[in-house]
Tab-separated table of N, CA, C and O in Angstrom:
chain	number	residue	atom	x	y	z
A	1	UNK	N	-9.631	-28.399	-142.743
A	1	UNK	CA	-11.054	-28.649	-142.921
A	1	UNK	C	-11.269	-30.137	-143.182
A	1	UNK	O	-10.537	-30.812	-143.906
A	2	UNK	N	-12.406	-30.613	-142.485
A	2	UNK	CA	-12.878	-31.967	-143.078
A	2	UNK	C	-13.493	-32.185	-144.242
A	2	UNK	O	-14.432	-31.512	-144.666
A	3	UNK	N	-12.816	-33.444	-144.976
A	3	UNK	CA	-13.916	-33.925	-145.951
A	3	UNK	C	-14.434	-35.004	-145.463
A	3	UNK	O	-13.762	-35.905	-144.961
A	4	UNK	N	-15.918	-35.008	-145.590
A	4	UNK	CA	-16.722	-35.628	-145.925
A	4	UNK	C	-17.716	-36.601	-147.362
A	4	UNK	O	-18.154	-36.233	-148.452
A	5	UNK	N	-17.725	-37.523	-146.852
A	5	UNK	CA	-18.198	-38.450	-148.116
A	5	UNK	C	-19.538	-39.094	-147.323
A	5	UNK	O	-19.373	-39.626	-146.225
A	6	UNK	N	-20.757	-39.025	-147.885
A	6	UNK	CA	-21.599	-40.177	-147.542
A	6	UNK	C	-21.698	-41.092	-148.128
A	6	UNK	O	-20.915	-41.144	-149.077
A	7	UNK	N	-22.693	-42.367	-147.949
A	7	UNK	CA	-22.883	-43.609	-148.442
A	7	UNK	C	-24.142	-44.467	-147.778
A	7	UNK	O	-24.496	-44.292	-146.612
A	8	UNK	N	-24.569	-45.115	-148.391
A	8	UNK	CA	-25.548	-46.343	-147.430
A	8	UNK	C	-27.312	-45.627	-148.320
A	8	UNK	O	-28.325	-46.306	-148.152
A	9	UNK	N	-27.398	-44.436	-149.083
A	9	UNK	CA	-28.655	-44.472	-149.811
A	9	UNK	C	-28.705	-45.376	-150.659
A	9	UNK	O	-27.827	-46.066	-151.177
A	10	UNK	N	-30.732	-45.293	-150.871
A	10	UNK	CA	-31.025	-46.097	-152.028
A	10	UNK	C	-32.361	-46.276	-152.220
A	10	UNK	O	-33.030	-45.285	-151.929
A	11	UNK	N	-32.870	-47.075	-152.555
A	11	UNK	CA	-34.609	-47.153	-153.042
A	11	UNK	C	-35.230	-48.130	-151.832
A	11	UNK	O	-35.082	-49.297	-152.194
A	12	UNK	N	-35.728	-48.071	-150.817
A	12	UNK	CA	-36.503	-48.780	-149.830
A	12	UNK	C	-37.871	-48.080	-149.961
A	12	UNK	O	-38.148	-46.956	-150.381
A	13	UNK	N	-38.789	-49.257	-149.389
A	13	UNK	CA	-40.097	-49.742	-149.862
A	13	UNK	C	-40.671	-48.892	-148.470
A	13	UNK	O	-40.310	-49.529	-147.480
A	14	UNK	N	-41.192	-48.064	-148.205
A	14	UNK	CA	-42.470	-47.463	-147.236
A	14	UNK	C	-42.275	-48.671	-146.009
A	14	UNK	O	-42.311	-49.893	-146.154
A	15	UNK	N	-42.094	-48.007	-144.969
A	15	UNK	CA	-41.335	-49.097	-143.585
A	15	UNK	C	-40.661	-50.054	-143.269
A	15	UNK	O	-40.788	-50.870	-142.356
A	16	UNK	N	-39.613	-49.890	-144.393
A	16	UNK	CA	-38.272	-50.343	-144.425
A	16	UNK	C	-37.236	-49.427	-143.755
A	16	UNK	O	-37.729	-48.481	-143.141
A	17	UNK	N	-35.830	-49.526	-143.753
A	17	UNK	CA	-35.166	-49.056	-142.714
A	17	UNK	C	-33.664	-48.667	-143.472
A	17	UNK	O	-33.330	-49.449	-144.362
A	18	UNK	N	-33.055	-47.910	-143.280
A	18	UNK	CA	-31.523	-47.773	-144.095
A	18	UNK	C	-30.680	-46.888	-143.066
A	18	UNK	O	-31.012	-46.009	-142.270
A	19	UNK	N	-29.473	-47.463	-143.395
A	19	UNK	CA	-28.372	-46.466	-142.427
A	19	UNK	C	-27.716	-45.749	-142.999
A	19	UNK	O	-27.181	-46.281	-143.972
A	20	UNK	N	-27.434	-44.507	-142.821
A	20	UNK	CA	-26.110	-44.038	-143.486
A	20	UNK	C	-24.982	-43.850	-142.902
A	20	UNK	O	-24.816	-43.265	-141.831
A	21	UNK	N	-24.096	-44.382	-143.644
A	21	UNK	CA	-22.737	-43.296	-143.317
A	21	UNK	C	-22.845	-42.188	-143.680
A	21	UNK	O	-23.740	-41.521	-144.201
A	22	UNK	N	-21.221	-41.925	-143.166
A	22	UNK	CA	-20.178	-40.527	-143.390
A	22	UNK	C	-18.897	-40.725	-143.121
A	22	UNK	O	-18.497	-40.282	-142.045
A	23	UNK	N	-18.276	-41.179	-143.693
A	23	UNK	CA	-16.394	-41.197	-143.671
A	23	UNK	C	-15.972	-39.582	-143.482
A	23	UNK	O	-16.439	-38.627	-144.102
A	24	UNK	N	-15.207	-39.575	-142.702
A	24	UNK	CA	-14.573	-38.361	-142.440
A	24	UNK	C	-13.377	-38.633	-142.404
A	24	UNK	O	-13.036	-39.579	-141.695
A	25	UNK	N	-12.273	-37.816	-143.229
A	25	UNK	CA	-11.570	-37.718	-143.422
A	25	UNK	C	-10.504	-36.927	-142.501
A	25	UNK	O	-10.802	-35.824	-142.044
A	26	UNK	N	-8.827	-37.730	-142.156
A	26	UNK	CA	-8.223	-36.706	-141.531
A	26	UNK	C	-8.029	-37.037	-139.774
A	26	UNK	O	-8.681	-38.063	-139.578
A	27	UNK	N	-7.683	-36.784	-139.048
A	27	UNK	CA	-7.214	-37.182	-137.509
A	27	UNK	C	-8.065	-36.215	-136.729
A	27	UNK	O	-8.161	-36.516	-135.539
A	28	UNK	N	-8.443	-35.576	-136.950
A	28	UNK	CA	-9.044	-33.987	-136.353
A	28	UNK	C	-10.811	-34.814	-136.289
A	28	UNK	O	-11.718	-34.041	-135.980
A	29	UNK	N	-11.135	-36.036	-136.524
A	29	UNK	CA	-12.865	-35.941	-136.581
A	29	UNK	C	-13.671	-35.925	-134.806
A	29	UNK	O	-14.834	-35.668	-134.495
A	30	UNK	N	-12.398	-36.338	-133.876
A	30	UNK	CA	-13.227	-36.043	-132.749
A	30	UNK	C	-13.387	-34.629	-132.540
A	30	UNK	O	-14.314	-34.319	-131.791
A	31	UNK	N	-12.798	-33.838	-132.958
A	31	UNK	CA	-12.436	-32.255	-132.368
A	31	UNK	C	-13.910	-31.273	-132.895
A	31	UNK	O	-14.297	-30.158	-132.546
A	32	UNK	N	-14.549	-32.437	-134.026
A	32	UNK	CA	-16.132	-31.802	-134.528
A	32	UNK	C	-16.931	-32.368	-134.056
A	32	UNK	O	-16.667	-33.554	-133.859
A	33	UNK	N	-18.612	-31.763	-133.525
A	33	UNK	CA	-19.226	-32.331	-133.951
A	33	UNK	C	-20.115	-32.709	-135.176
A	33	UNK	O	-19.887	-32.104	-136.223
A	34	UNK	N	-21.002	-33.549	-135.156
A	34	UNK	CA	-21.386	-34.058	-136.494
A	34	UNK	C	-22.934	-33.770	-136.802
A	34	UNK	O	-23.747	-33.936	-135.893
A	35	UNK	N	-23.355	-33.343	-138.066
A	35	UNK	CA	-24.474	-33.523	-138.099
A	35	UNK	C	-25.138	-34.159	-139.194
A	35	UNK	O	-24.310	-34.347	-140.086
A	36	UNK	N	-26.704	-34.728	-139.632
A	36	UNK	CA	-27.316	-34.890	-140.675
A	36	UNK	C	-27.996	-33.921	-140.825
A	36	UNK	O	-28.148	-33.011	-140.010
A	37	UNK	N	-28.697	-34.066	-142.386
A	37	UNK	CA	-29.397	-32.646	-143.084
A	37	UNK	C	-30.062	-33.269	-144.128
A	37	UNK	O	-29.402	-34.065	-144.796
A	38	UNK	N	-31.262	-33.075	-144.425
A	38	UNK	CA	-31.669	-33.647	-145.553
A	38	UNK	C	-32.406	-32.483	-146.714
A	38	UNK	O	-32.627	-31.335	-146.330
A	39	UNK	N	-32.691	-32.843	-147.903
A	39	UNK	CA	-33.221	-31.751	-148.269
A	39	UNK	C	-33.628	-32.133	-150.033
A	39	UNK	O	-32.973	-32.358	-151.051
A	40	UNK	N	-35.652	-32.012	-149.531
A	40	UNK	CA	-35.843	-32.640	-150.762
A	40	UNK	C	-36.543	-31.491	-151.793
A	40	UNK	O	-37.058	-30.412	-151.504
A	41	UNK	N	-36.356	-32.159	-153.135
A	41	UNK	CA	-36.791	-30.810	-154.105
A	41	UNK	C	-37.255	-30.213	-153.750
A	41	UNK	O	-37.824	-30.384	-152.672
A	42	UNK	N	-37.302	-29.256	-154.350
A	42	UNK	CA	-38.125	-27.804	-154.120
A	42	UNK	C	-38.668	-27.126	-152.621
A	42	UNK	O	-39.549	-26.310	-152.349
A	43	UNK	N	-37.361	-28.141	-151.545
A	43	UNK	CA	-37.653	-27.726	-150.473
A	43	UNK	C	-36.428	-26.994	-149.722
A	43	UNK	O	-35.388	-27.109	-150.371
A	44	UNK	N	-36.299	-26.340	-148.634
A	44	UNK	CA	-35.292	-25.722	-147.797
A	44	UNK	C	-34.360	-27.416	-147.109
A	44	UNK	O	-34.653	-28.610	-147.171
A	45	UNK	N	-33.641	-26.936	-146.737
A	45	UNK	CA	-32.573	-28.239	-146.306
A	45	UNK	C	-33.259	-27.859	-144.633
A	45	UNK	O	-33.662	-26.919	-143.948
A	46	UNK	N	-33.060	-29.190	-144.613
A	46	UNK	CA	-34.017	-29.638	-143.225
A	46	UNK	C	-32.715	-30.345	-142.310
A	46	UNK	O	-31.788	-30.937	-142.863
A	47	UNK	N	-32.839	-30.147	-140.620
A	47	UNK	CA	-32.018	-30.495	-139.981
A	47	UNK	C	-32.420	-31.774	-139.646
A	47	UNK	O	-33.637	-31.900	-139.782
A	48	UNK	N	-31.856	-32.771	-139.257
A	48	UNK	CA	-32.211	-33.908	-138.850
A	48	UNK	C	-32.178	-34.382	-137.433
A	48	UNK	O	-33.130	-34.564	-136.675
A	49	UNK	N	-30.626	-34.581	-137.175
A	49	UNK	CA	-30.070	-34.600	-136.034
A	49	UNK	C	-28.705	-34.117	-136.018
A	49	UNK	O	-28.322	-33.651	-137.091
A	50	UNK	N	-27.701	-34.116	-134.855
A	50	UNK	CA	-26.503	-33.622	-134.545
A	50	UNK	C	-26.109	-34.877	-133.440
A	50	UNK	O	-26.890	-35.748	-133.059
A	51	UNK	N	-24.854	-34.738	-133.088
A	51	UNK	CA	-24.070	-35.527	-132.494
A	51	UNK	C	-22.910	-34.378	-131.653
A	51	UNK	O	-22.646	-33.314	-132.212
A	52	UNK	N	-22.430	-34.641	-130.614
A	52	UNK	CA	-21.179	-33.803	-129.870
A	52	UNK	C	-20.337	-34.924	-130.483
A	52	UNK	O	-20.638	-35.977	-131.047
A	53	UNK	N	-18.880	-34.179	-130.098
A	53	UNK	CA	-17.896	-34.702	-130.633
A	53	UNK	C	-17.186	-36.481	-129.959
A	53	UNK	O	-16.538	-37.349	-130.544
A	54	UNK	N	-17.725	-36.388	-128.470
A	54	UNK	CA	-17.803	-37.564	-128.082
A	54	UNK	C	-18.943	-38.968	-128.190
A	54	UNK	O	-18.655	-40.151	-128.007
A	55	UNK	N	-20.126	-38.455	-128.502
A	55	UNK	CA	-21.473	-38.938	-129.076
A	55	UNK	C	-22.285	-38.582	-127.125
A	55	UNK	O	-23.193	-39.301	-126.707
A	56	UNK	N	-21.853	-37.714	-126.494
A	56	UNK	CA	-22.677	-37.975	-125.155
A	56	UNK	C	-23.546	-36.828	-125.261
A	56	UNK	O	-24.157	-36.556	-124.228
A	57	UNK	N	-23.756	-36.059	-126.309
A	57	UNK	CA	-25.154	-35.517	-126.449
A	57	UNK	C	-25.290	-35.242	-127.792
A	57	UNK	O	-24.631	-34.801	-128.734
A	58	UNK	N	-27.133	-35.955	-127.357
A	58	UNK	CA	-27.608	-35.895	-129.421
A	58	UNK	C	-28.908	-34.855	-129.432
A	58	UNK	O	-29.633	-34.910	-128.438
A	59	UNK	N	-29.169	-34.146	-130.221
A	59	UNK	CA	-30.478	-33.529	-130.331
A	59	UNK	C	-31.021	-33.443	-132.292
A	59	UNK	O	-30.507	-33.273	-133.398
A	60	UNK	N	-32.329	-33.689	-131.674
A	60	UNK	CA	-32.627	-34.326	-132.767
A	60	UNK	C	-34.014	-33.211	-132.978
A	60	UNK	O	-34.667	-32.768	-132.034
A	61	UNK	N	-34.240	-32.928	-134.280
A	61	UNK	CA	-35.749	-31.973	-134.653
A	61	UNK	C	-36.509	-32.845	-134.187
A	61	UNK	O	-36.271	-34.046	-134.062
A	62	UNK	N	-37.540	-32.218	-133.886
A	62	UNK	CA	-38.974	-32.412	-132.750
A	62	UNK	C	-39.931	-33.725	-134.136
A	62	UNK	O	-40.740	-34.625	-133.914
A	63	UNK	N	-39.499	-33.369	-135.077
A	63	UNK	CA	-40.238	-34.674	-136.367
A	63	UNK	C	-39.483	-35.748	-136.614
A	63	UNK	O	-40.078	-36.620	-137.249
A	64	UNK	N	-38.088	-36.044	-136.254
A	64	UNK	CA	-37.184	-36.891	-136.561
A	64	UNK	C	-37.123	-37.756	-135.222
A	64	UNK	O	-36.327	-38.693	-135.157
A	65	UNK	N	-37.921	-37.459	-134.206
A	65	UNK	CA	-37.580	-38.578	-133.437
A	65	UNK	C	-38.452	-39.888	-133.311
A	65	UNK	O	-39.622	-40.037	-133.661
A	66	UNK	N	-37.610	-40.788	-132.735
A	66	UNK	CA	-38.278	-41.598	-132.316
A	66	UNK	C	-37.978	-42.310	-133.419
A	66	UNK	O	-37.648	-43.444	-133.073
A	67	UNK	N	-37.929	-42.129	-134.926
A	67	UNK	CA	-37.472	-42.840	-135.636
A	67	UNK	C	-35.896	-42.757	-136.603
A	67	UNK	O	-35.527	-43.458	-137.546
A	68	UNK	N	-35.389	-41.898	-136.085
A	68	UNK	CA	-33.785	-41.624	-136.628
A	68	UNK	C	-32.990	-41.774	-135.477
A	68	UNK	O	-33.180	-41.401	-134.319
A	69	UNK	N	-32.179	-42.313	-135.940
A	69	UNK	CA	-30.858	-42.480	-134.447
A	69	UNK	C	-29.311	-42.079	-135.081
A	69	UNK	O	-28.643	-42.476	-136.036
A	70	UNK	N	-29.169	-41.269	-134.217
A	70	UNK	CA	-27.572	-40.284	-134.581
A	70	UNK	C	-26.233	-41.220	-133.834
A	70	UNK	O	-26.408	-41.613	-132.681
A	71	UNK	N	-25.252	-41.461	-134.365
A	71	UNK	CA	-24.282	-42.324	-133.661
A	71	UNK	C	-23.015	-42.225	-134.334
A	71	UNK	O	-23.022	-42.636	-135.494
A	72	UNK	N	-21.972	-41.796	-133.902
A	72	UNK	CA	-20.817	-42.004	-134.281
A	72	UNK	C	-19.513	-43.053	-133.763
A	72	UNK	O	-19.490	-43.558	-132.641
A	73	UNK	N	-18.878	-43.180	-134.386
A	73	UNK	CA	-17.260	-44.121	-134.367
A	73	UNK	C	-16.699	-43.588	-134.383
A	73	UNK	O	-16.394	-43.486	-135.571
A	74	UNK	N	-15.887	-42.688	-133.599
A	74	UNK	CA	-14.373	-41.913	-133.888
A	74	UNK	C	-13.106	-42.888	-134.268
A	74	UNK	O	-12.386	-42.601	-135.223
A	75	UNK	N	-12.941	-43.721	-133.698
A	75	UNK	CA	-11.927	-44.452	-134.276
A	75	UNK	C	-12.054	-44.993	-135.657
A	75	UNK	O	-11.110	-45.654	-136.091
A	76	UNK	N	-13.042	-44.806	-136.356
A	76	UNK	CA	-13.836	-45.136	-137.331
A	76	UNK	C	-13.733	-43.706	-138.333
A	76	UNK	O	-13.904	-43.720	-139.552
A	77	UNK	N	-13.424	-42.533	-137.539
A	77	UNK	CA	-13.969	-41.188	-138.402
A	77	UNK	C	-15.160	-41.491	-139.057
A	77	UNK	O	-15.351	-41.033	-140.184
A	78	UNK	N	-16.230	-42.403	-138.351
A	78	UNK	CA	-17.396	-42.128	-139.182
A	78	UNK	C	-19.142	-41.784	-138.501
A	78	UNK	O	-19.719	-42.535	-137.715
A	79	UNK	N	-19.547	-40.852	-138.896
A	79	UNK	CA	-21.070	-40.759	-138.260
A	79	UNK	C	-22.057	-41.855	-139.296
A	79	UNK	O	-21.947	-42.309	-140.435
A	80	UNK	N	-23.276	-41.988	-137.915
A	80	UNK	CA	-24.177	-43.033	-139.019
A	80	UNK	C	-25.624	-42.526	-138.271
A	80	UNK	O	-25.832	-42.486	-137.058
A	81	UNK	N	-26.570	-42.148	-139.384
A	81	UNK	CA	-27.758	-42.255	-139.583
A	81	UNK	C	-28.798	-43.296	-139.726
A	81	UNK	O	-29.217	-43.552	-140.856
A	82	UNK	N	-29.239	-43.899	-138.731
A	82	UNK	CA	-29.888	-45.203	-138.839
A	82	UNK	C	-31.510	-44.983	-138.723
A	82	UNK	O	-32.128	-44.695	-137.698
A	83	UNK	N	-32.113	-45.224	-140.229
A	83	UNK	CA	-33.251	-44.196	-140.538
A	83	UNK	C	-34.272	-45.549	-140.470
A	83	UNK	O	-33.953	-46.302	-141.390
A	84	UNK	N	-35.309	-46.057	-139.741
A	84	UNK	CA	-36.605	-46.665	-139.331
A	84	UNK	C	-38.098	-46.542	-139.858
A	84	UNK	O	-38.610	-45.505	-140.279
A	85	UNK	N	-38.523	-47.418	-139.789
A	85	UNK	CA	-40.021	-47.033	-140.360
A	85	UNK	C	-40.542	-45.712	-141.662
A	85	UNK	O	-41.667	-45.221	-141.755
A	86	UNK	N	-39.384	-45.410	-142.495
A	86	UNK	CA	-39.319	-44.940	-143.592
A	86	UNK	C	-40.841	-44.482	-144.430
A	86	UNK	O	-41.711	-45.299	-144.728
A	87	UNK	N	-40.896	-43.273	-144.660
A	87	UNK	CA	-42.454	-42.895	-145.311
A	87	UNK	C	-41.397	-42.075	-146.699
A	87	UNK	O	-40.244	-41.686	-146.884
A	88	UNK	N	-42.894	-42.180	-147.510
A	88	UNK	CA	-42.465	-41.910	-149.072
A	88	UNK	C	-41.752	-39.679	-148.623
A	88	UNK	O	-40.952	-38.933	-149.188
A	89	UNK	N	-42.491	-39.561	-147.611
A	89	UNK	CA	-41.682	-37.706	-147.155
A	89	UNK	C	-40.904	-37.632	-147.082
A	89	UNK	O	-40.227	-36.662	-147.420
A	90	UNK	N	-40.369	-39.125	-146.346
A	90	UNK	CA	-38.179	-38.939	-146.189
A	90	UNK	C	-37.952	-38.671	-147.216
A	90	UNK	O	-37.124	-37.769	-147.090
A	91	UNK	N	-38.208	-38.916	-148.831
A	91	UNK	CA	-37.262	-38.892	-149.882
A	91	UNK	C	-36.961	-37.612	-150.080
A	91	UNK	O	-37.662	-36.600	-150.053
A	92	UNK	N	-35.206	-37.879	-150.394
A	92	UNK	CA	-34.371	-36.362	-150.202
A	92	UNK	C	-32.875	-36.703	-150.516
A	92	UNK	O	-32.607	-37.830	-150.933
A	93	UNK	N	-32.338	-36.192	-150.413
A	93	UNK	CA	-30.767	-36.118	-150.664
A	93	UNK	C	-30.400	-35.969	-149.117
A	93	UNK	O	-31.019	-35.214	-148.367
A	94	UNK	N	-29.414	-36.703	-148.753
A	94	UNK	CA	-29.150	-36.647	-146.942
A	94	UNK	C	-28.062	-36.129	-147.351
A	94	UNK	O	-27.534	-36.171	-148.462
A	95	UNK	N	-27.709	-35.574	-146.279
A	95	UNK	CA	-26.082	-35.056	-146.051
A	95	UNK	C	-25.471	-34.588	-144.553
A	95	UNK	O	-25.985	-33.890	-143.678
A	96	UNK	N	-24.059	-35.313	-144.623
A	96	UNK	CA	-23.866	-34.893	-143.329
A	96	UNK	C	-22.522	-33.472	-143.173
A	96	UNK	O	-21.827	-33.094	-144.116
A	97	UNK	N	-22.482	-33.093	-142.204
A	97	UNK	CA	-22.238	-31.818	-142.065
A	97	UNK	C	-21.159	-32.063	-140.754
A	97	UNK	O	-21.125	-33.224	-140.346
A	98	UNK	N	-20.336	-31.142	-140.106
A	98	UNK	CA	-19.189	-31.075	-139.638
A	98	UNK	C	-18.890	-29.680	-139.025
A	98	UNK	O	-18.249	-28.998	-139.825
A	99	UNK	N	-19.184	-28.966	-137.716
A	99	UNK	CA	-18.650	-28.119	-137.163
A	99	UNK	C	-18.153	-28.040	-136.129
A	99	UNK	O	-18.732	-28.401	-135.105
A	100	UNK	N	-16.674	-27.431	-136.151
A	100	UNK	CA	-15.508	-27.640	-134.553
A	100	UNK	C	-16.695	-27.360	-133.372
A	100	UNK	O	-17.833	-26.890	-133.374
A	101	UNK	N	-15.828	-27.883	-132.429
A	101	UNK	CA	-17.298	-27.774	-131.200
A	101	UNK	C	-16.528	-28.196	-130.044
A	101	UNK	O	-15.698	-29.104	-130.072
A	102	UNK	N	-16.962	-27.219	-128.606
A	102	UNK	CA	-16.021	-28.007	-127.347
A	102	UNK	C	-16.825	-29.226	-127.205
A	102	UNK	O	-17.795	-29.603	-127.862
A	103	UNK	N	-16.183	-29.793	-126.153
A	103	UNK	CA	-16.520	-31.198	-125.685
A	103	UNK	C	-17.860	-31.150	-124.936
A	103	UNK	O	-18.098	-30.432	-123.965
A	104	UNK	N	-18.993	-32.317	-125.728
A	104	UNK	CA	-20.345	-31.607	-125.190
A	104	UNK	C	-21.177	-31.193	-125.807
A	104	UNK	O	-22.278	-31.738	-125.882
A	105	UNK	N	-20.833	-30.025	-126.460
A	105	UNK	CA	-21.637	-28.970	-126.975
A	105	UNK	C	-22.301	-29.934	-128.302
A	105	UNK	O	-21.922	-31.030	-128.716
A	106	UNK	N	-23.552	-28.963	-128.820
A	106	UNK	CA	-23.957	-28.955	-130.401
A	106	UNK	C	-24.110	-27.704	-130.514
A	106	UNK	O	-24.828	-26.952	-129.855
A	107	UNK	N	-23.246	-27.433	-131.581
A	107	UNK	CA	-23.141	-26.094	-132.145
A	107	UNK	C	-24.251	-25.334	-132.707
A	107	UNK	O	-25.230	-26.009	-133.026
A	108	UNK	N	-24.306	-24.200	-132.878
A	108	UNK	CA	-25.722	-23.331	-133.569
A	108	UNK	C	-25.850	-24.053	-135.355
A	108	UNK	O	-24.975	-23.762	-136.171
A	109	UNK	N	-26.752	-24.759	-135.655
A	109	UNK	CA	-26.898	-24.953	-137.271
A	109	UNK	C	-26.258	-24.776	-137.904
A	109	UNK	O	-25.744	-25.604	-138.657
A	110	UNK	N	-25.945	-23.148	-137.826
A	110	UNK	CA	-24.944	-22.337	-138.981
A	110	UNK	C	-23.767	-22.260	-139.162
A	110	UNK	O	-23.141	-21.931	-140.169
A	111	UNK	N	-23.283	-22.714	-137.709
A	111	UNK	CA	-21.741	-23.559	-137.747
A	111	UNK	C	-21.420	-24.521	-138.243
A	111	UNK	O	-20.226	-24.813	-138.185
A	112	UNK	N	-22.367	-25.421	-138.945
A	112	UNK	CA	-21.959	-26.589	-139.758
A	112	UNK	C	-21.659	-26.074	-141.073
A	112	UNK	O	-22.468	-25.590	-141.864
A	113	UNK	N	-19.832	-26.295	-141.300
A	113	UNK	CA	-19.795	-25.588	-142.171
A	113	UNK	C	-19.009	-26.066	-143.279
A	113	UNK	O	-18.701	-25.389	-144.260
A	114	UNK	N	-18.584	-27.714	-142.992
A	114	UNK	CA	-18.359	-28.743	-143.895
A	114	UNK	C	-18.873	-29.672	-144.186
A	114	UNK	O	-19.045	-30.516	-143.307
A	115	UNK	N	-19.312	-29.915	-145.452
A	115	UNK	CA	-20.133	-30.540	-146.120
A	115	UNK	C	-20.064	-32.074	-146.998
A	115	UNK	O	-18.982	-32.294	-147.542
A	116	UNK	N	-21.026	-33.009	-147.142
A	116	UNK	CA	-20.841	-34.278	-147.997
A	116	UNK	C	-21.455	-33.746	-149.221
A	116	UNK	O	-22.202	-32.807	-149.493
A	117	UNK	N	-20.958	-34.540	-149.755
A	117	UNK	CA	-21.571	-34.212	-151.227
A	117	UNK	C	-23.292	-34.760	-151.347
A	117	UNK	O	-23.994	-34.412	-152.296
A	118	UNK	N	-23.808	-35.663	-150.217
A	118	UNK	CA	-24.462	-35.570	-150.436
A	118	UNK	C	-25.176	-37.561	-151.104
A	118	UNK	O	-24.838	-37.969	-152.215
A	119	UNK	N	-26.033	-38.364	-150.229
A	119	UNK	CA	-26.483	-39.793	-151.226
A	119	UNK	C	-27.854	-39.326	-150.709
A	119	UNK	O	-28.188	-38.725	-149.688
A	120	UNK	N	-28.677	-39.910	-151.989
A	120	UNK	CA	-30.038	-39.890	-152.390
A	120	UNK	C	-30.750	-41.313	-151.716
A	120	UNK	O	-30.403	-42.444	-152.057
A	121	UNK	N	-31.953	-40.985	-150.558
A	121	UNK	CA	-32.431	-41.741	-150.292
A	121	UNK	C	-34.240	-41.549	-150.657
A	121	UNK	O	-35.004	-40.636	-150.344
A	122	UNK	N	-34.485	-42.820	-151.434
A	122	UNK	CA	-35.752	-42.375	-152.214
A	122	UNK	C	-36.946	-43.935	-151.576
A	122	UNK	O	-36.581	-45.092	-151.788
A	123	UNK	N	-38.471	-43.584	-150.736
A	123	UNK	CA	-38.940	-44.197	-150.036
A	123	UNK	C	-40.151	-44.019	-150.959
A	123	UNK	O	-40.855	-43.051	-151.245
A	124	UNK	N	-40.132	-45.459	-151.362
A	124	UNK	CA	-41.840	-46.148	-152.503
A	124	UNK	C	-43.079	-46.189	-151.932
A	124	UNK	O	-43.113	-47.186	-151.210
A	125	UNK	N	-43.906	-45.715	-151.906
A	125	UNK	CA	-45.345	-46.385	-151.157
A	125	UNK	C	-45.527	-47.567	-151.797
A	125	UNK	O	-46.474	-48.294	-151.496
């Protein structure tokens, strides 16, 4: 199984911009693909985007586009979330996620089934 670690949250000002990582741990990170997830109080965990295991297909929720961009480094073991024009709604706990996948594919949601612990990104009006 992969571990996962995120990094790159923090306090940005209402249309400011932040990236995240995800270090993935282990030789096995092309063999997954990757996803983000965010999920703020008192709310259900929300999908963001996904990545295939080569980065040649991304799909992204129908509200996250246009301003989130999904991208990975395999030689890197790392995915990155590069989050744009930022509103005080993003604020949430991001996390990225990890399920085996053929070459290509994005897996069903519920296959993401390794987890980051999780960095707090919090957007000021």
């Amino acid at each position: 199984q992969v571990q996962l670690v995120e990094s790159g949250g923090g306090l940005v000002q209402a249309g400011g911009s932040l990236r995240l990582s995800c270090a993935a741990s282990g030789r096995t990170f092309s063999t997954y693909a990757m996803g983000w997830f965010r999920q703020a109080p008192g709310k259900e965990r929300e999908f963001i985007a996904a990545i295939s295991r080569l980065g040649g297909n991304r799909k992204y929720a129908d509200s996250m586009k246009g301003r989130f961009t999904i991208s990975r480094d395999n030689a890197k073991n790392t995915v990155y979330l590069q989050m744009n024009n930022l509103k005080p709604e993003d604020t949430a706990a991001y996390y990225c996620a990890a399920a085996p996948a053929s070459t290509g594919t994005i897996p069903f949601l519920v296959d993401f089934g390794s987890w980051g612990q999780g960095t707090q990104v919090t957007v000021s009006s």
